[in-house]
Amino acid sequence: GCGGITLPDWRKVVMRETLLGMIQSVVLVIIMIPYMVCSNIDENVIIVVFLSMSTLGIFANVTGAVLPFIVTYIGHDPAVIVAPLLTTIIDTLGVVVYLSIASTVMTHLYAK
């Protein structure tokens, strides 16, 4: 096709999206940190937000890169399936990641 991505390209696409997810997440958090600090948000909350957003940004990009290949591989049109499935996966994963990281940080704080 006209420069389209094919199934054999999946590794290259996933690696690129992983890197972009890391960069994007870190930049967003760096932009948010001054606001959180000026708003007197507890440093532990800032840590949880940083870790959660960074982790979720990577997961979102990787999932968004992999899902079209999986859907295409199983013989379906990714344009129809990927958007709703990706939204559901990332929303659910976002809550799980945030609560897991918050729980770990809180457990570490109260273990002292």
Short mmCIF file of N, CA and C in Angstrom, two decimals:
data_model
loop_
_atom_site.label_atom_id
_atom_site.label_comp_id
_atom_site.label_asym_id
_atom_site.label_seq_id
_atom_site.Cartn_x
_atom_site.Cartn_y
_atom_site.Cartn_z
N GLY A 1 0.81 -1.19 0.00
CA GLY A 1 0.00 0.00 0.00
C GLY A 1 0.85 1.25 0.00
N CYS A 2 0.22 2.30 0.29
CA CYS A 2 0.83 3.65 0.27
C CYS A 2 1.51 3.93 1.59
N GLY A 3 2.53 3.17 1.93
CA GLY A 3 3.26 3.41 3.17
C GLY A 3 2.52 2.89 4.39
N GLY A 4 1.55 2.01 4.21
CA GLY A 4 0.78 1.48 5.33
C GLY A 4 1.61 0.56 6.20
N ILE A 5 1.10 0.31 7.37
CA ILE A 5 1.79 -0.58 8.31
C ILE A 5 1.22 -1.98 8.11
N THR A 6 2.11 -2.96 8.05
CA THR A 6 1.68 -4.34 7.87
C THR A 6 2.00 -5.15 9.13
N LEU A 7 1.44 -6.35 9.22
CA LEU A 7 1.65 -7.19 10.40
C LEU A 7 3.14 -7.40 10.74
N PRO A 8 4.03 -7.59 9.76
CA PRO A 8 5.45 -7.77 10.11
C PRO A 8 6.09 -6.54 10.77
N ASP A 9 5.43 -5.38 10.68
CA ASP A 9 5.97 -4.15 11.27
C ASP A 9 5.69 -4.01 12.77
N TRP A 10 5.00 -4.95 13.36
CA TRP A 10 4.49 -4.76 14.72
C TRP A 10 5.59 -4.47 15.74
N ARG A 11 6.72 -5.13 15.66
CA ARG A 11 7.79 -4.89 16.66
C ARG A 11 8.29 -3.45 16.61
N LYS A 12 8.52 -2.96 15.41
CA LYS A 12 9.01 -1.59 15.24
C LYS A 12 7.97 -0.59 15.77
N VAL A 13 6.72 -0.82 15.47
CA VAL A 13 5.64 0.07 15.91
C VAL A 13 5.53 0.06 17.43
N VAL A 14 5.56 -1.11 18.03
CA VAL A 14 5.43 -1.22 19.49
C VAL A 14 6.61 -0.56 20.19
N MET A 15 7.81 -0.74 19.69
CA MET A 15 8.98 -0.11 20.31
C MET A 15 8.88 1.42 20.23
N ARG A 16 8.48 1.92 19.07
CA ARG A 16 8.34 3.37 18.90
C ARG A 16 7.26 3.92 19.83
N GLU A 17 6.14 3.24 19.91
CA GLU A 17 5.04 3.71 20.75
C GLU A 17 5.38 3.62 22.24
N THR A 18 6.18 2.63 22.63
CA THR A 18 6.63 2.53 24.01
C THR A 18 7.48 3.75 24.37
N LEU A 19 8.43 4.08 23.51
CA LEU A 19 9.28 5.25 23.75
C LEU A 19 8.45 6.53 23.78
N LEU A 20 7.54 6.68 22.82
CA LEU A 20 6.70 7.88 22.78
C LEU A 20 5.80 7.97 24.01
N GLY A 21 5.30 6.84 24.48
CA GLY A 21 4.47 6.82 25.69
C GLY A 21 5.25 7.27 26.91
N MET A 22 6.50 6.84 27.02
CA MET A 22 7.34 7.26 28.14
C MET A 22 7.59 8.77 28.08
N ILE A 23 7.98 9.24 26.92
CA ILE A 23 8.27 10.67 26.76
C ILE A 23 7.02 11.51 27.05
N GLN A 24 5.92 11.14 26.43
CA GLN A 24 4.67 11.88 26.60
C GLN A 24 4.25 11.93 28.06
N SER A 25 4.30 10.82 28.74
CA SER A 25 3.87 10.76 30.14
C SER A 25 4.75 11.60 31.05
N VAL A 26 6.05 11.49 30.86
CA VAL A 26 6.98 12.26 31.70
C VAL A 26 6.80 13.75 31.45
N VAL A 27 6.64 14.15 30.20
CA VAL A 27 6.42 15.58 29.89
C VAL A 27 5.14 16.08 30.54
N LEU A 28 4.06 15.31 30.45
CA LEU A 28 2.80 15.73 31.08
C LEU A 28 2.93 15.89 32.58
N VAL A 29 3.61 14.95 33.21
CA VAL A 29 3.78 15.02 34.66
C VAL A 29 4.67 16.21 35.04
N ILE A 30 5.73 16.43 34.26
CA ILE A 30 6.62 17.57 34.55
C ILE A 30 5.85 18.88 34.45
N ILE A 31 4.93 18.96 33.51
CA ILE A 31 4.10 20.15 33.38
C ILE A 31 3.16 20.28 34.59
N MET A 32 2.68 19.16 35.11
CA MET A 32 1.72 19.17 36.23
C MET A 32 2.38 19.41 37.58
N ILE A 33 3.63 19.03 37.75
CA ILE A 33 4.28 19.10 39.06
C ILE A 33 4.26 20.51 39.65
N PRO A 34 4.63 21.56 38.91
CA PRO A 34 4.57 22.90 39.53
C PRO A 34 3.18 23.26 40.05
N TYR A 35 2.16 22.89 39.29
CA TYR A 35 0.79 23.16 39.76
C TYR A 35 0.50 22.41 41.06
N MET A 36 0.89 21.14 41.10
CA MET A 36 0.62 20.34 42.30
C MET A 36 1.40 20.88 43.50
N VAL A 37 2.64 21.29 43.28
CA VAL A 37 3.45 21.84 44.36
C VAL A 37 2.85 23.16 44.85
N CYS A 38 2.49 24.04 43.91
CA CYS A 38 1.89 25.34 44.29
C CYS A 38 0.53 25.18 44.95
N SER A 39 -0.14 24.07 44.69
CA SER A 39 -1.44 23.80 45.29
C SER A 39 -1.32 23.08 46.62
N ASN A 40 -0.10 22.94 47.11
CA ASN A 40 0.17 22.27 48.38
C ASN A 40 -0.32 20.82 48.41
N ILE A 41 -0.23 20.16 47.28
CA ILE A 41 -0.59 18.75 47.23
C ILE A 41 0.55 17.96 47.84
N ASP A 42 0.21 17.01 48.68
CA ASP A 42 1.19 16.20 49.39
C ASP A 42 2.16 15.54 48.41
N GLU A 43 3.42 15.50 48.81
CA GLU A 43 4.45 14.93 47.93
C GLU A 43 4.19 13.47 47.60
N ASN A 44 3.55 12.74 48.50
CA ASN A 44 3.23 11.33 48.22
C ASN A 44 2.18 11.22 47.12
N VAL A 45 1.25 12.15 47.08
CA VAL A 45 0.25 12.16 46.01
C VAL A 45 0.94 12.49 44.68
N ILE A 46 1.89 13.41 44.72
CA ILE A 46 2.64 13.76 43.51
C ILE A 46 3.40 12.53 43.00
N ILE A 47 3.98 11.77 43.91
CA ILE A 47 4.69 10.54 43.52
C ILE A 47 3.73 9.55 42.88
N VAL A 48 2.56 9.37 43.49
CA VAL A 48 1.56 8.44 42.95
C VAL A 48 1.11 8.89 41.56
N VAL A 49 0.85 10.18 41.40
CA VAL A 49 0.43 10.71 40.10
C VAL A 49 1.53 10.50 39.06
N PHE A 50 2.77 10.81 39.42
CA PHE A 50 3.89 10.64 38.49
C PHE A 50 4.02 9.18 38.05
N LEU A 51 4.05 8.29 39.01
CA LEU A 51 4.21 6.87 38.68
C LEU A 51 3.02 6.33 37.90
N SER A 52 1.82 6.72 38.30
CA SER A 52 0.61 6.23 37.63
C SER A 52 0.53 6.73 36.19
N MET A 53 0.74 8.02 36.00
CA MET A 53 0.66 8.57 34.65
C MET A 53 1.75 8.02 33.75
N SER A 54 2.94 7.86 34.30
CA SER A 54 4.04 7.31 33.50
C SER A 54 3.74 5.87 33.08
N THR A 55 3.31 5.07 34.03
CA THR A 55 2.98 3.67 33.75
C THR A 55 1.83 3.57 32.77
N LEU A 56 0.77 4.33 33.02
CA LEU A 56 -0.40 4.25 32.17
C LEU A 56 -0.13 4.79 30.76
N GLY A 57 0.70 5.81 30.66
CA GLY A 57 1.05 6.34 29.34
C GLY A 57 1.74 5.29 28.49
N ILE A 58 2.64 4.55 29.11
CA ILE A 58 3.33 3.48 28.38
C ILE A 58 2.34 2.38 28.01
N PHE A 59 1.53 1.94 28.98
CA PHE A 59 0.54 0.90 28.70
C PHE A 59 -0.43 1.32 27.60
N ALA A 60 -0.88 2.56 27.64
CA ALA A 60 -1.85 3.04 26.65
C ALA A 60 -1.24 3.03 25.26
N ASN A 61 -0.03 3.53 25.14
CA ASN A 61 0.61 3.56 23.82
C ASN A 61 0.90 2.16 23.30
N VAL A 62 1.39 1.30 24.16
CA VAL A 62 1.70 -0.07 23.74
C VAL A 62 0.40 -0.80 23.35
N THR A 63 -0.62 -0.67 24.17
CA THR A 63 -1.90 -1.32 23.87
C THR A 63 -2.48 -0.77 22.57
N GLY A 64 -2.41 0.54 22.40
CA GLY A 64 -2.91 1.16 21.18
C GLY A 64 -2.14 0.73 19.95
N ALA A 65 -0.87 0.39 20.13
CA ALA A 65 -0.06 -0.07 19.00
C ALA A 65 -0.28 -1.55 18.70
N VAL A 66 -0.47 -2.35 19.73
CA VAL A 66 -0.60 -3.80 19.56
C VAL A 66 -2.00 -4.22 19.12
N LEU A 67 -3.01 -3.57 19.67
CA LEU A 67 -4.39 -3.98 19.42
C LEU A 67 -4.76 -4.05 17.93
N PRO A 68 -4.42 -3.05 17.12
CA PRO A 68 -4.79 -3.16 15.70
C PRO A 68 -4.15 -4.38 15.01
N PHE A 69 -2.93 -4.72 15.41
CA PHE A 69 -2.28 -5.89 14.83
C PHE A 69 -3.01 -7.18 15.25
N ILE A 70 -3.39 -7.26 16.51
CA ILE A 70 -4.10 -8.45 17.00
C ILE A 70 -5.45 -8.59 16.31
N VAL A 71 -6.19 -7.49 16.23
CA VAL A 71 -7.51 -7.52 15.60
C VAL A 71 -7.39 -7.87 14.12
N THR A 72 -6.40 -7.31 13.45
CA THR A 72 -6.17 -7.64 12.04
C THR A 72 -5.78 -9.10 11.88
N TYR A 73 -4.92 -9.58 12.78
CA TYR A 73 -4.45 -10.97 12.72
C TYR A 73 -5.62 -11.96 12.85
N ILE A 74 -6.59 -11.63 13.71
CA ILE A 74 -7.73 -12.55 13.88
C ILE A 74 -8.80 -12.33 12.81
N GLY A 75 -8.54 -11.41 11.89
CA GLY A 75 -9.41 -11.29 10.73
C GLY A 75 -10.54 -10.27 10.82
N HIS A 76 -10.43 -9.30 11.73
CA HIS A 76 -11.46 -8.28 11.86
C HIS A 76 -10.92 -6.92 11.45
N ASP A 77 -11.84 -5.99 11.24
CA ASP A 77 -11.48 -4.63 10.86
C ASP A 77 -11.10 -3.84 12.11
N PRO A 78 -9.83 -3.44 12.24
CA PRO A 78 -9.41 -2.71 13.44
C PRO A 78 -10.10 -1.35 13.59
N ALA A 79 -10.52 -0.75 12.49
CA ALA A 79 -11.17 0.56 12.56
C ALA A 79 -12.48 0.49 13.34
N VAL A 80 -13.12 -0.65 13.33
CA VAL A 80 -14.41 -0.82 14.01
C VAL A 80 -14.23 -1.23 15.46
N ILE A 81 -13.27 -2.08 15.74
CA ILE A 81 -13.14 -2.72 17.05
C ILE A 81 -12.19 -1.99 18.00
N VAL A 82 -11.09 -1.46 17.50
CA VAL A 82 -10.00 -0.99 18.36
C VAL A 82 -10.40 0.16 19.27
N ALA A 83 -11.06 1.19 18.77
CA ALA A 83 -11.35 2.37 19.60
C ALA A 83 -12.15 2.05 20.85
N PRO A 84 -13.30 1.37 20.74
CA PRO A 84 -14.04 1.07 21.98
C PRO A 84 -13.30 0.10 22.90
N LEU A 85 -12.63 -0.87 22.32
CA LEU A 85 -11.89 -1.84 23.13
C LEU A 85 -10.72 -1.17 23.84
N LEU A 86 -10.00 -0.31 23.12
CA LEU A 86 -8.87 0.40 23.71
C LEU A 86 -9.32 1.29 24.86
N THR A 87 -10.40 2.01 24.67
CA THR A 87 -10.93 2.89 25.72
C THR A 87 -11.27 2.09 26.96
N THR A 88 -11.96 0.99 26.79
CA THR A 88 -12.35 0.15 27.93
C THR A 88 -11.13 -0.41 28.65
N ILE A 89 -10.18 -0.92 27.89
CA ILE A 89 -8.97 -1.50 28.49
C ILE A 89 -8.19 -0.45 29.26
N ILE A 90 -7.95 0.72 28.66
CA ILE A 90 -7.13 1.74 29.30
C ILE A 90 -7.84 2.36 30.50
N ASP A 91 -9.14 2.56 30.41
CA ASP A 91 -9.88 3.09 31.57
C ASP A 91 -9.79 2.13 32.75
N THR A 92 -10.01 0.86 32.48
CA THR A 92 -9.94 -0.15 33.55
C THR A 92 -8.52 -0.27 34.08
N LEU A 93 -7.57 -0.34 33.18
CA LEU A 93 -6.17 -0.43 33.58
C LEU A 93 -5.74 0.80 34.37
N GLY A 94 -6.24 1.96 33.99
CA GLY A 94 -5.90 3.20 34.69
C GLY A 94 -6.29 3.16 36.16
N VAL A 95 -7.49 2.69 36.42
CA VAL A 95 -7.95 2.59 37.81
C VAL A 95 -7.11 1.58 38.57
N VAL A 96 -6.85 0.43 37.96
CA VAL A 96 -6.06 -0.62 38.61
C VAL A 96 -4.63 -0.14 38.89
N VAL A 97 -4.01 0.51 37.91
CA VAL A 97 -2.64 1.00 38.07
C VAL A 97 -2.60 2.06 39.17
N TYR A 98 -3.49 3.04 39.11
CA TYR A 98 -3.50 4.11 40.10
C TYR A 98 -3.69 3.56 41.52
N LEU A 99 -4.68 2.70 41.69
CA LEU A 99 -4.95 2.15 43.03
C LEU A 99 -3.81 1.24 43.50
N SER A 100 -3.21 0.50 42.60
CA SER A 100 -2.09 -0.37 42.98
C SER A 100 -0.89 0.45 43.44
N ILE A 101 -0.57 1.49 42.68
CA ILE A 101 0.57 2.34 43.04
C ILE A 101 0.27 3.10 44.33
N ALA A 102 -0.94 3.64 44.46
CA ALA A 102 -1.32 4.36 45.68
C ALA A 102 -1.25 3.43 46.88
N SER A 103 -1.74 2.22 46.73
CA SER A 103 -1.71 1.25 47.82
C SER A 103 -0.28 0.91 48.21
N THR A 104 0.60 0.74 47.22
CA THR A 104 2.00 0.43 47.49
C THR A 104 2.68 1.58 48.22
N VAL A 105 2.44 2.81 47.76
CA VAL A 105 3.04 3.98 48.40
C VAL A 105 2.53 4.12 49.84
N MET A 106 1.22 3.96 50.03
CA MET A 106 0.65 4.08 51.38
C MET A 106 1.18 2.98 52.30
N THR A 107 1.26 1.77 51.78
CA THR A 107 1.78 0.67 52.59
C THR A 107 3.22 0.95 53.00
N HIS A 108 4.01 1.46 52.08
CA HIS A 108 5.41 1.79 52.37
C HIS A 108 5.49 2.90 53.44
N LEU A 109 4.62 3.89 53.32
CA LEU A 109 4.64 5.01 54.29
C LEU A 109 4.28 4.55 55.70
N TYR A 110 3.27 3.73 55.80
CA TYR A 110 2.80 3.31 57.12
C TYR A 110 3.59 2.14 57.69
N ALA A 111 4.47 1.55 56.90
CA ALA A 111 5.31 0.46 57.39
C ALA A 111 6.47 0.98 58.24
N LYS A 112 6.72 2.29 58.14
CA LYS A 112 7.86 2.87 58.87
C LYS A 112 7.56 3.06 60.34
#
